mmCIF file of C-alpha atoms in Angstrom:
data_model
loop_
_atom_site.group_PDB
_atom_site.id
_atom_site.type_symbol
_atom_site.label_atom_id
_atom_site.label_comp_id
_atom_site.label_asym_id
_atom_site.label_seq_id
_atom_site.Cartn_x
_atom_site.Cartn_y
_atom_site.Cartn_z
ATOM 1 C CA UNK A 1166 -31.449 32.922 2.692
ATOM 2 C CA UNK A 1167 -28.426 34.061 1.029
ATOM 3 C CA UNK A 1168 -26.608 33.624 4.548
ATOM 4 C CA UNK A 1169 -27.425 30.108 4.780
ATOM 5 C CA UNK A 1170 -26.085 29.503 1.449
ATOM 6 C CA UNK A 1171 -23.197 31.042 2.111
ATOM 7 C CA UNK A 1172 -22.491 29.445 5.390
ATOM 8 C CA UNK A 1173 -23.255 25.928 3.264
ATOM 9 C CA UNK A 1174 -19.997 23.713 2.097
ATOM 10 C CA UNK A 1175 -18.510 23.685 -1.277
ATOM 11 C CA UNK A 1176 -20.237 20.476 -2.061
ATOM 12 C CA UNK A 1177 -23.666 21.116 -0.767
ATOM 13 C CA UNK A 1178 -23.616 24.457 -2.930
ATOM 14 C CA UNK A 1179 -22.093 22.937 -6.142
ATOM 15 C CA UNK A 1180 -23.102 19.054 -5.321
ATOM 16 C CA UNK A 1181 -25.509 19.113 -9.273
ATOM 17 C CA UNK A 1182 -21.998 19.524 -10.801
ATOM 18 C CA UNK A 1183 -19.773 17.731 -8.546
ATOM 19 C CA UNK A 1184 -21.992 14.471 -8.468
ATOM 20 C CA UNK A 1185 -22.244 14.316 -12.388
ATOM 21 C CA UNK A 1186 -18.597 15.497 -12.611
ATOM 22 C CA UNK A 1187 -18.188 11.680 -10.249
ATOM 23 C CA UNK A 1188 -20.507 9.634 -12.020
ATOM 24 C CA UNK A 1189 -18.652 11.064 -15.321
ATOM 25 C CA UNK A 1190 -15.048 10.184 -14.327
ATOM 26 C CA UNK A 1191 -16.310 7.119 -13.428
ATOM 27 C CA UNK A 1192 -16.915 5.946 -16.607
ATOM 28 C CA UNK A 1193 -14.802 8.231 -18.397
ATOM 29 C CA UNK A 1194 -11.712 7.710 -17.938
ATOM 30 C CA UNK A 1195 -11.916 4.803 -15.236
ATOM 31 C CA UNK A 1196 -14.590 2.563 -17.331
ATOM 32 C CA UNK A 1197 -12.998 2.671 -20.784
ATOM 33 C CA UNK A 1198 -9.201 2.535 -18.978
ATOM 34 C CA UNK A 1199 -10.701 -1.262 -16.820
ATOM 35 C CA UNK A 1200 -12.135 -2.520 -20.447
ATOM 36 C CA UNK A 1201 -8.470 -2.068 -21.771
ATOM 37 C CA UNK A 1202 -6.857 -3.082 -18.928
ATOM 38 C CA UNK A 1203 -8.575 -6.550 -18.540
ATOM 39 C CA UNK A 1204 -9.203 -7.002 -22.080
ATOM 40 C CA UNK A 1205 -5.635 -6.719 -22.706
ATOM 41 C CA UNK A 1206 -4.754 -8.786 -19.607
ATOM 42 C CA UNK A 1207 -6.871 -11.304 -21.086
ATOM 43 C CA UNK A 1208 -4.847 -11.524 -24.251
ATOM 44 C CA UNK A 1209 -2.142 -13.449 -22.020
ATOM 45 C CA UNK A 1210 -3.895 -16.509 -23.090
ATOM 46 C CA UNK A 1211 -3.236 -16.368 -26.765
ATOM 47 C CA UNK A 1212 0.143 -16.479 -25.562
ATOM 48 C CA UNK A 1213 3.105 -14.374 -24.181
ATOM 49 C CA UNK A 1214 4.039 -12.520 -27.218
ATOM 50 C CA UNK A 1215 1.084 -11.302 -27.486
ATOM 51 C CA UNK A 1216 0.599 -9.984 -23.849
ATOM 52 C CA UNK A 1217 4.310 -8.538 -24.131
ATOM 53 C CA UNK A 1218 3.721 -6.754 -27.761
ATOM 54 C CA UNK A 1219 0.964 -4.914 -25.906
ATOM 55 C CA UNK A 1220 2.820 -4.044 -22.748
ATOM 56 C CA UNK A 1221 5.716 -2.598 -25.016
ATOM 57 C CA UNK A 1222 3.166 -0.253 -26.816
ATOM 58 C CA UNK A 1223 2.047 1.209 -23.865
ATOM 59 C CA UNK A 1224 5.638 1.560 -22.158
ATOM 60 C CA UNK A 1225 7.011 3.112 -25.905
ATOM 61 C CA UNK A 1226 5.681 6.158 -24.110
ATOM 62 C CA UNK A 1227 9.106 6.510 -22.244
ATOM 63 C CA UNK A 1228 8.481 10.020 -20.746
ATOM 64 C CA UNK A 1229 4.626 10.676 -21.204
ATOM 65 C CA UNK A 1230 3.345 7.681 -19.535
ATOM 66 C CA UNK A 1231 3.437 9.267 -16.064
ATOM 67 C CA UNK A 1232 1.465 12.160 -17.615
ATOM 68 C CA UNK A 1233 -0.641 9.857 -18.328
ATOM 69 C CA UNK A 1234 -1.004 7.396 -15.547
ATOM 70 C CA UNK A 1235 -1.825 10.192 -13.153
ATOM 71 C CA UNK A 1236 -3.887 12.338 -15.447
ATOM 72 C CA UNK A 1237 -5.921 9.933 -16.526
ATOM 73 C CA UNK A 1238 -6.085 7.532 -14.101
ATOM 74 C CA UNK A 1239 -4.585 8.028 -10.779
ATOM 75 C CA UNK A 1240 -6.258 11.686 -10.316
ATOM 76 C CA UNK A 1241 -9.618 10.800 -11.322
ATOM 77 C CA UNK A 1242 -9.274 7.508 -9.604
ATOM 78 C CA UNK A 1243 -8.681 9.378 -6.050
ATOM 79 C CA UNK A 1244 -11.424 12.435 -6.855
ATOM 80 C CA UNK A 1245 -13.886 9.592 -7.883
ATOM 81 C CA UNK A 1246 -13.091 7.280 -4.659
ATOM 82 C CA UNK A 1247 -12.809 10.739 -2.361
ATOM 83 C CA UNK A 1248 -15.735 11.732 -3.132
ATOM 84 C CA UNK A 1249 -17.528 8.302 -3.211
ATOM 85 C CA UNK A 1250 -16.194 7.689 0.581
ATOM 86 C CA UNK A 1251 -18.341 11.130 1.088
ATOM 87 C CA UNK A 1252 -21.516 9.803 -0.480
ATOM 88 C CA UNK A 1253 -21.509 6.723 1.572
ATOM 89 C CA UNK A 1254 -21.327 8.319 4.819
ATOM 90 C CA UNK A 1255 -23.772 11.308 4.407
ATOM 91 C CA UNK A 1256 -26.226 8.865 2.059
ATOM 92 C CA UNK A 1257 -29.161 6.919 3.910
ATOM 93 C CA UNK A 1258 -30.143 3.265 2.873
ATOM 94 C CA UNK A 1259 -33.404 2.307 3.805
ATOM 95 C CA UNK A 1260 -33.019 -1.753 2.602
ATOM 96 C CA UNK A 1261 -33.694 -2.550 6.225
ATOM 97 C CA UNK A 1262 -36.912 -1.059 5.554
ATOM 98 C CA UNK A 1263 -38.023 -1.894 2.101
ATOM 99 C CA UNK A 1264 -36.155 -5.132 0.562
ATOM 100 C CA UNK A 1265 -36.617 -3.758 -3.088
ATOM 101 C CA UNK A 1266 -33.732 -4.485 -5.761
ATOM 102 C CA UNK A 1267 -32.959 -0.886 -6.136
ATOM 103 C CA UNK A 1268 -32.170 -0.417 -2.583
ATOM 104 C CA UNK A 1269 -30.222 -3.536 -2.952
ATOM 105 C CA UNK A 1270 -28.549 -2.063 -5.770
ATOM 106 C CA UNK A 1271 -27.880 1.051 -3.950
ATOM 107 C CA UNK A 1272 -25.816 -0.825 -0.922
ATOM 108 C CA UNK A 1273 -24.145 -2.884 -3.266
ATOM 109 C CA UNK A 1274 -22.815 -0.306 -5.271
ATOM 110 C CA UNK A 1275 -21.893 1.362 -1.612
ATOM 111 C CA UNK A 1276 -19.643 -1.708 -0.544
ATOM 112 C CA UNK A 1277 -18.299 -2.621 -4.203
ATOM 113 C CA UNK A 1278 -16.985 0.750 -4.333
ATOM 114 C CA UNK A 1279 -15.200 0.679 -0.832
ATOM 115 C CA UNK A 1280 -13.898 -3.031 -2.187
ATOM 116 C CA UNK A 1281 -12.732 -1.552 -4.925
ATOM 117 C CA UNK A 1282 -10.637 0.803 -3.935
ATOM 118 C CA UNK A 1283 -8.951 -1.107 -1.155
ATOM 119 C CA UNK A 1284 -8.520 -3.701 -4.295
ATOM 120 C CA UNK A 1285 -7.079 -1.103 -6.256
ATOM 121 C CA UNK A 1286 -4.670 0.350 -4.118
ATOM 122 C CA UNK A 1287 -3.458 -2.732 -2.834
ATOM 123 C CA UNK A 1288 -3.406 -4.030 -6.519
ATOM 124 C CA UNK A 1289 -1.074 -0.886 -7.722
ATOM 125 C CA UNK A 1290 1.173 -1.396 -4.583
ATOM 126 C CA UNK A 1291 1.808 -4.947 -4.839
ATOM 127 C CA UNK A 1292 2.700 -4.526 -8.472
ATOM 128 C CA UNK A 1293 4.509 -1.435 -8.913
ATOM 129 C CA UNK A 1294 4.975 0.062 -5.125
ATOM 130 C CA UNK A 1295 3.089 3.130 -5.806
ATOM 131 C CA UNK A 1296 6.482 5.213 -6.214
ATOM 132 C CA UNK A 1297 9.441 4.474 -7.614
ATOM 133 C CA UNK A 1298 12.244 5.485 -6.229
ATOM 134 C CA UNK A 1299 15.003 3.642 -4.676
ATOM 135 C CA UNK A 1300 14.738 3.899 -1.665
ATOM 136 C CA UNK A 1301 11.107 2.948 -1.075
ATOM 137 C CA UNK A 1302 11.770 0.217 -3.538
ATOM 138 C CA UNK A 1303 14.703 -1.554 -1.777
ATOM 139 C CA UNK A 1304 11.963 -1.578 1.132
ATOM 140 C CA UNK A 1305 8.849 -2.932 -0.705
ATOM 141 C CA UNK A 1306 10.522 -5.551 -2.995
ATOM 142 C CA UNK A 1307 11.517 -7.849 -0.016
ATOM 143 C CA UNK A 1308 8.068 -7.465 1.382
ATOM 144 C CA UNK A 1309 6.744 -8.780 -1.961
ATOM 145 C CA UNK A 1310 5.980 -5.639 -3.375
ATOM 146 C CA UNK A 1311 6.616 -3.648 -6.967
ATOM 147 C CA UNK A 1312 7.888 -6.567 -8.694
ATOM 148 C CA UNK A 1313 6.116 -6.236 -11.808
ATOM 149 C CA UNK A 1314 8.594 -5.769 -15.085
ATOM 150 C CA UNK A 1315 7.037 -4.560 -18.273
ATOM 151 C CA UNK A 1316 9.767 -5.845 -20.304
ATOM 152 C CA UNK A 1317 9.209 -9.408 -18.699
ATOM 153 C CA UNK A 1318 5.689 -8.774 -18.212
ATOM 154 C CA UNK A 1319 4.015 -12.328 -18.269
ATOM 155 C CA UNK A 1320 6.973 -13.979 -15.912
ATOM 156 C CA UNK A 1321 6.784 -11.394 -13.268
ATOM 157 C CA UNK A 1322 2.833 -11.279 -13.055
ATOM 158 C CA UNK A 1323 2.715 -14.867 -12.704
ATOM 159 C CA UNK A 1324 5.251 -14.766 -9.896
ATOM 160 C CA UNK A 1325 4.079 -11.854 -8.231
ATOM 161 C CA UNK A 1326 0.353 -13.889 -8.141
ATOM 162 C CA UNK A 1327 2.358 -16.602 -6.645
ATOM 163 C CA UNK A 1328 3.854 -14.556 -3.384
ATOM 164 C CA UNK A 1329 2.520 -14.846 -0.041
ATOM 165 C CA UNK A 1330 0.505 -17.698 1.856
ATOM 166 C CA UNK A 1331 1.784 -20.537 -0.688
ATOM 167 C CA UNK A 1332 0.000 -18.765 -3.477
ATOM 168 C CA UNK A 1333 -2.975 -18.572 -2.134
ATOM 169 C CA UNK A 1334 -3.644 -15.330 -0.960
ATOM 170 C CA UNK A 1335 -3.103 -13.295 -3.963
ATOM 171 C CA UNK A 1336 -5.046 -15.042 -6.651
ATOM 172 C CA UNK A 1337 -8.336 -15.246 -3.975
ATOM 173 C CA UNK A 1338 -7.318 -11.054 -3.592
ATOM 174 C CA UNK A 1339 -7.546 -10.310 -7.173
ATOM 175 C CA UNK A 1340 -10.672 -12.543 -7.919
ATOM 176 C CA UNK A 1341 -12.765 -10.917 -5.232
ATOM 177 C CA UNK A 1342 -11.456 -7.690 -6.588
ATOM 178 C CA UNK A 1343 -12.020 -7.817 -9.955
ATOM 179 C CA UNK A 1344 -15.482 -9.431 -9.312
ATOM 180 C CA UNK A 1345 -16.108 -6.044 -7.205
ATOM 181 C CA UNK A 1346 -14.715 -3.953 -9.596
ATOM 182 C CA UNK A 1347 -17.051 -5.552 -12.792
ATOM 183 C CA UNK A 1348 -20.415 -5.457 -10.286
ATOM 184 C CA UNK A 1349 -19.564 -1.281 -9.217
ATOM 185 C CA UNK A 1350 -18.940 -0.501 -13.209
ATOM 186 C CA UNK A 1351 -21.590 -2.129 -14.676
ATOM 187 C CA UNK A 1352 -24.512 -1.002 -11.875
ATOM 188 C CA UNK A 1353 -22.813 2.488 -11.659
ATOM 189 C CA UNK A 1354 -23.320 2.829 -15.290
ATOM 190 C CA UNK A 1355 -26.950 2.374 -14.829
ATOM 191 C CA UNK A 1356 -27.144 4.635 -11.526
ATOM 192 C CA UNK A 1357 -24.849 7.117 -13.999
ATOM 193 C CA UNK A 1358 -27.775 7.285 -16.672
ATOM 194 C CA UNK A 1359 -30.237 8.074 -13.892
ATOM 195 C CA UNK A 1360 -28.041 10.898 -12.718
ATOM 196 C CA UNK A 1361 -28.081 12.007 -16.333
ATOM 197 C CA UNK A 1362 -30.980 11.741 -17.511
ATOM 198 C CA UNK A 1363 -30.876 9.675 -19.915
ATOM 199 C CA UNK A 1364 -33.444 7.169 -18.917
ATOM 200 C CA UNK A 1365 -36.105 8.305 -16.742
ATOM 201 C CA UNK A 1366 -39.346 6.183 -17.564
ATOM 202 C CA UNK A 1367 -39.566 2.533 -15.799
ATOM 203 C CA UNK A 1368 -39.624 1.198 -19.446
ATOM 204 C CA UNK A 1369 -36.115 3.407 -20.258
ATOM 205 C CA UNK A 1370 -34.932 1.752 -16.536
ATOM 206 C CA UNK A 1371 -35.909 -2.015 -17.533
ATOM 207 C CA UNK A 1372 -34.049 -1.457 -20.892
ATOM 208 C CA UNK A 1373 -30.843 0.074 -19.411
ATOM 209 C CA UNK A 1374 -31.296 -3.088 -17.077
ATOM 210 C CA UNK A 1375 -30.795 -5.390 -19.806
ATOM 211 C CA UNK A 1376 -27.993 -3.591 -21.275
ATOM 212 C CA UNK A 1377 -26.035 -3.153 -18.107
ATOM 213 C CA UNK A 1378 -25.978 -6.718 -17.012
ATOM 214 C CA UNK A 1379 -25.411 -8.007 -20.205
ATOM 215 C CA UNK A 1380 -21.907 -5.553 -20.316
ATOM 216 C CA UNK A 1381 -21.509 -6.649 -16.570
ATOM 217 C CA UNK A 1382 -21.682 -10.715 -17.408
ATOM 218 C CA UNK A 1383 -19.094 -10.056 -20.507
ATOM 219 C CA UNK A 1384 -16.524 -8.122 -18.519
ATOM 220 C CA UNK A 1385 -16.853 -10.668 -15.655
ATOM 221 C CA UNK A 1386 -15.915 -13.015 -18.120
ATOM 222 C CA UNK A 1387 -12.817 -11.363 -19.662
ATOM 223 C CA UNK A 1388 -12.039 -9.809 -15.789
ATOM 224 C CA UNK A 1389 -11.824 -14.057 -15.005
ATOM 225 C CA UNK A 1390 -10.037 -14.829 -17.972
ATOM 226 C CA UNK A 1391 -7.744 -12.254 -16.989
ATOM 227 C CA UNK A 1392 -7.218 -13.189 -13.796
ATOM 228 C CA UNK A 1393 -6.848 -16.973 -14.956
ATOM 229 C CA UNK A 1394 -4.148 -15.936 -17.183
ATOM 230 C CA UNK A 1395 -1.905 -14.435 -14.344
ATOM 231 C CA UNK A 1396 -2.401 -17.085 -11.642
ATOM 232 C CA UNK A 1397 -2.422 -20.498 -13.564
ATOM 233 C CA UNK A 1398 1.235 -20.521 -15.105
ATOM 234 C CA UNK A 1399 3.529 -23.012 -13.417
ATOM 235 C CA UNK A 1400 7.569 -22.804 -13.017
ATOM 236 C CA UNK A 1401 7.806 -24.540 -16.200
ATOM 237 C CA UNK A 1402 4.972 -21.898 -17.918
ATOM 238 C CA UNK A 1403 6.853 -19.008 -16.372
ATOM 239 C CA UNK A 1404 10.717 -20.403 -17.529
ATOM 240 C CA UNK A 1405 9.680 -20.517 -21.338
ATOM 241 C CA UNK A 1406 7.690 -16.807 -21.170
ATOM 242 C CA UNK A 1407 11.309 -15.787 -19.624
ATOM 243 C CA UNK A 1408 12.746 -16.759 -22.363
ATOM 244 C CA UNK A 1409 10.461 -15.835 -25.388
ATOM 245 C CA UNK A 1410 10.488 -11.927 -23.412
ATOM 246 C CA UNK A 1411 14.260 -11.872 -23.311
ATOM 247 C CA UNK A 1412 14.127 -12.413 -27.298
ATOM 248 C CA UNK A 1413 11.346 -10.116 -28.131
ATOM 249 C CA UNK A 1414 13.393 -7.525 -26.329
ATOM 250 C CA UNK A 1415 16.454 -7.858 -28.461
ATOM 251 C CA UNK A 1416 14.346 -7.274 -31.188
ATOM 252 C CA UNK A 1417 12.315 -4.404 -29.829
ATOM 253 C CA UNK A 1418 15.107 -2.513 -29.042
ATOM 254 C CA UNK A 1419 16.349 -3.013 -32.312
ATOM 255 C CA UNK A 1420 13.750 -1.073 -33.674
ATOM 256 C CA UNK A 1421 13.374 1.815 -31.257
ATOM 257 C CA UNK A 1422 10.029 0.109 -29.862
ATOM 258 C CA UNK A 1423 11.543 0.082 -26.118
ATOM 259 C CA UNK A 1424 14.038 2.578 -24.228
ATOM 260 C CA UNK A 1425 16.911 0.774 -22.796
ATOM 261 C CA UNK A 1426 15.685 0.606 -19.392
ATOM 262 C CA UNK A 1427 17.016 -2.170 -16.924
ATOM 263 C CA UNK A 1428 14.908 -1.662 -14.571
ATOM 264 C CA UNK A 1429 11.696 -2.793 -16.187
ATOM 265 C CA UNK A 1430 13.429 -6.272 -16.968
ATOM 266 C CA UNK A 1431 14.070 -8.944 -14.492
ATOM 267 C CA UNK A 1432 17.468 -9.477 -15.580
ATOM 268 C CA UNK A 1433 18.248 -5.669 -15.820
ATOM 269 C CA UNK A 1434 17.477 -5.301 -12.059
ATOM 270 C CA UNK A 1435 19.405 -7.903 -10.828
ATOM 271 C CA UNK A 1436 22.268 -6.886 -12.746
ATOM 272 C CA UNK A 1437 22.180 -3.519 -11.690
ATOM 273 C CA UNK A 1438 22.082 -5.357 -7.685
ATOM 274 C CA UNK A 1439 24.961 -7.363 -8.393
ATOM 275 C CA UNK A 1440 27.115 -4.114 -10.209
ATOM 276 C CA UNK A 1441 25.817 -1.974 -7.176
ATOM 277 C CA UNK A 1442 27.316 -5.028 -4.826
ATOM 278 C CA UNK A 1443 30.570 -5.663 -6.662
ATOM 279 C CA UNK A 1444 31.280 -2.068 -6.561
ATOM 280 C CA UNK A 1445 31.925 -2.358 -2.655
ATOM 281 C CA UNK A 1446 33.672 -5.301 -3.009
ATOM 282 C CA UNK A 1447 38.050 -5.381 -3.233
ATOM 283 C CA UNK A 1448 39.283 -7.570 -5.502
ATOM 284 C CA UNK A 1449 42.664 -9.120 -4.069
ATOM 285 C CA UNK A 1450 44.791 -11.229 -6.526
ATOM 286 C CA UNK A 1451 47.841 -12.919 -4.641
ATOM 287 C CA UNK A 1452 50.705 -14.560 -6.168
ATOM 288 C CA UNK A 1453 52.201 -17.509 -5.165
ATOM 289 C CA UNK A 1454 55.392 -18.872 -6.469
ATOM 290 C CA UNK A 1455 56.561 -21.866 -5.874
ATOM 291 C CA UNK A 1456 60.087 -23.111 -5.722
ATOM 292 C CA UNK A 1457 61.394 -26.458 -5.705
ATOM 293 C CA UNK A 1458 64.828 -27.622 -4.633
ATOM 294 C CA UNK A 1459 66.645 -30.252 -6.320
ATOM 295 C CA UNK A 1460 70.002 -32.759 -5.182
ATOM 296 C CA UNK A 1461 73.336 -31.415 -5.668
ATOM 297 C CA UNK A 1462 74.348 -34.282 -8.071
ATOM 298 C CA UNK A 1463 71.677 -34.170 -10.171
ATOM 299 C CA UNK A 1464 72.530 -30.391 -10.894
ATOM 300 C CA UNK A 1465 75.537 -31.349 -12.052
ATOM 301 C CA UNK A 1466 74.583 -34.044 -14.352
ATOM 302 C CA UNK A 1467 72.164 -31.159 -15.609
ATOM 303 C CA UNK A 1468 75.258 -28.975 -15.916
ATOM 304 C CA UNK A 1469 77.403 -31.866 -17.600
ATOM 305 C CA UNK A 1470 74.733 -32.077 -19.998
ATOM 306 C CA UNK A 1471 73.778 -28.821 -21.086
ATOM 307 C CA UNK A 1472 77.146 -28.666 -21.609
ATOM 308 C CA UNK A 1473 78.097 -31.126 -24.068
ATOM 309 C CA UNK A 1474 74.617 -30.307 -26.021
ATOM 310 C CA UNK A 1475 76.172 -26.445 -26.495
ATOM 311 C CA UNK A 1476 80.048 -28.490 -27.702
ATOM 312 C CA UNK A 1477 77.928 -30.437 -29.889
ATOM 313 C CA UNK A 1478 76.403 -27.258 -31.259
ATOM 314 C CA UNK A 1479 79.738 -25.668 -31.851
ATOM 315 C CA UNK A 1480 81.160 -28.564 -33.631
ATOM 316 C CA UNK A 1481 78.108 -28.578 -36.130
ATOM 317 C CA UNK A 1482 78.126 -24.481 -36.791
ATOM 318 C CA UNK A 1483 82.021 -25.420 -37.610
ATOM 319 C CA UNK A 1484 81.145 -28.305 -40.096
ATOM 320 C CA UNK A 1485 78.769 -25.737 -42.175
ATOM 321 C CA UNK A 1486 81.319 -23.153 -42.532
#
């Protein structure tokens, strides 16, 4: 018996720790991280100095906020989705069989989570390229890619959404998404309290029921609002949020609230194009002078002239002595 064990994976011999370990990350840090993250999304429609006053205090970070992108997001994001990918394909649904919600559940939960991770990827690529540095960058932002600024966060989201297929494309994308993303959460936090233990009895399930949808039909609602928020600004909509960003960020720097970073503002990274351009470029000033010729007699008049003005001039210095 011992040999078998031994000869067993990692997983299968630690799989009570690993699976809570997923069902655990999933909610903590990836639950409470898509609450913010929409909720604060959502507060684009009380207007953009609100959205941009949040999107400051989580870029006043400067150097940390890598540390904690991947540490608490990025990391357990790929563990959780890893490992997820692994349940699908060694778990057995039987809803061909038996038509019951819970087996419904269970495939739903299946293809939500593969949705949402292709939406997730996709959604971190097409707004800030995965990796940033330059030379990935000046490939992805012509493609439509990583051209999200925090410092002009409203007028770049909106004009990201509106990239590709007339506008189309993107908005459908992140509605289907986000809709997959709410559904996974919500239902995984009831599958979660199974795995737990925490409610066991079918009157402890029908309970957990209630609360779960009720959380699921709330965050569907602020996920929409969210996603409402990004895609329904016009050119007009997108001009005046340009312009309120561009003064909150005088003031912001001002106080030490943001780094001086061009490269999160729109402005900033075209600047630093056209400085990066001009610096290959030779200015070349030429002179040109121009000389005109004029008819011997008039010359002498103009001698004649000057002439008797400087006599005149004598005669007058000799009248004041």
């Amino acid at each position: 018996m011992s040999e078998l064990t031994r000869s067993q994976s990692f997983f299968i011999r630690h799989e009570f720790a690993i699976r809570r370990l997923h069902s655990l990350l999933g909610i903590v840090p990836l639950g409470l991280y898509m609450c913010i993250h929409l909720t604060t999304n959502a507060s684009l429609l009380n207007g953009t100095e609100t959205f941009q006053r949040a999107v400051y205090y989580i870029h006043s970070l400067g150097a940390a906020l890598p540390l904690v992108e991947w540490g608490g997001i990025f990391l357990p994001l790929l563990f959780h989705a890893i490992l997820g990918v692994w349940i699908i394909k060694t778990g057995k649904s039987n809803l061909g069989s038996y038509k019951f919600t819970g087996n419904k559940r269970y495939t739903w939960q299946r293809w939500t989570g593969l949705i949402a991770f292709v939406f997730l990827m996709l959604h971190v690529l097409h707004l800030h390229g995965w990796f940033h540095f330059g030379p990935w960058l000046a490939v992805m932002k012509p493609l439509g890619f990583a051209n999200f600024y925090p410092y002009n966060a409203a007028s770049s989201l909106a004009m990201a959404m509106d990239d590709w297929a007339w506008g189309l494309f993107w908005p459908a994308f992140y509605l289907i998404g986000v809709w997959a993303t709410v559904f996974h959460l919500a239902n995984g936090l009831w599958t979660a309290g199974i795995t737990w233990g925490l409610w066991i009895s079918p009157s402890a399930q029908e309970r957990a029921t209630k609360v779960c949808v009720a959380f699921g039909v709330l965050l569907t609602v602020i996920g929409t609002a969210a996603w409402w928020a990004a895609v329904a600004p016009g050119p007009e909509e997108i001009a005046q949020a340009r312009e309120t960003e561009n003064e909150m960020y005088e003031a912001a720097l001002k106080t030490g609230l943001v780094y001086d970073m061009p490269e999160k503002r729109y402005e900033g990274e075209e600047a630093i194009a056209d400085e990066e351009e001009s610096g290959e470029i030779d200015a070349i000033i030429i002179e040109e002078t121009v000389i005109i010729e004029t008819e011997g007699t008039d010359a002498g008049a103009d001698e004649t002239d000057s002439g008797g003005d400087d006599s005149d001039e004598t005669a007058d210095a000799d009248s004041d002595e």
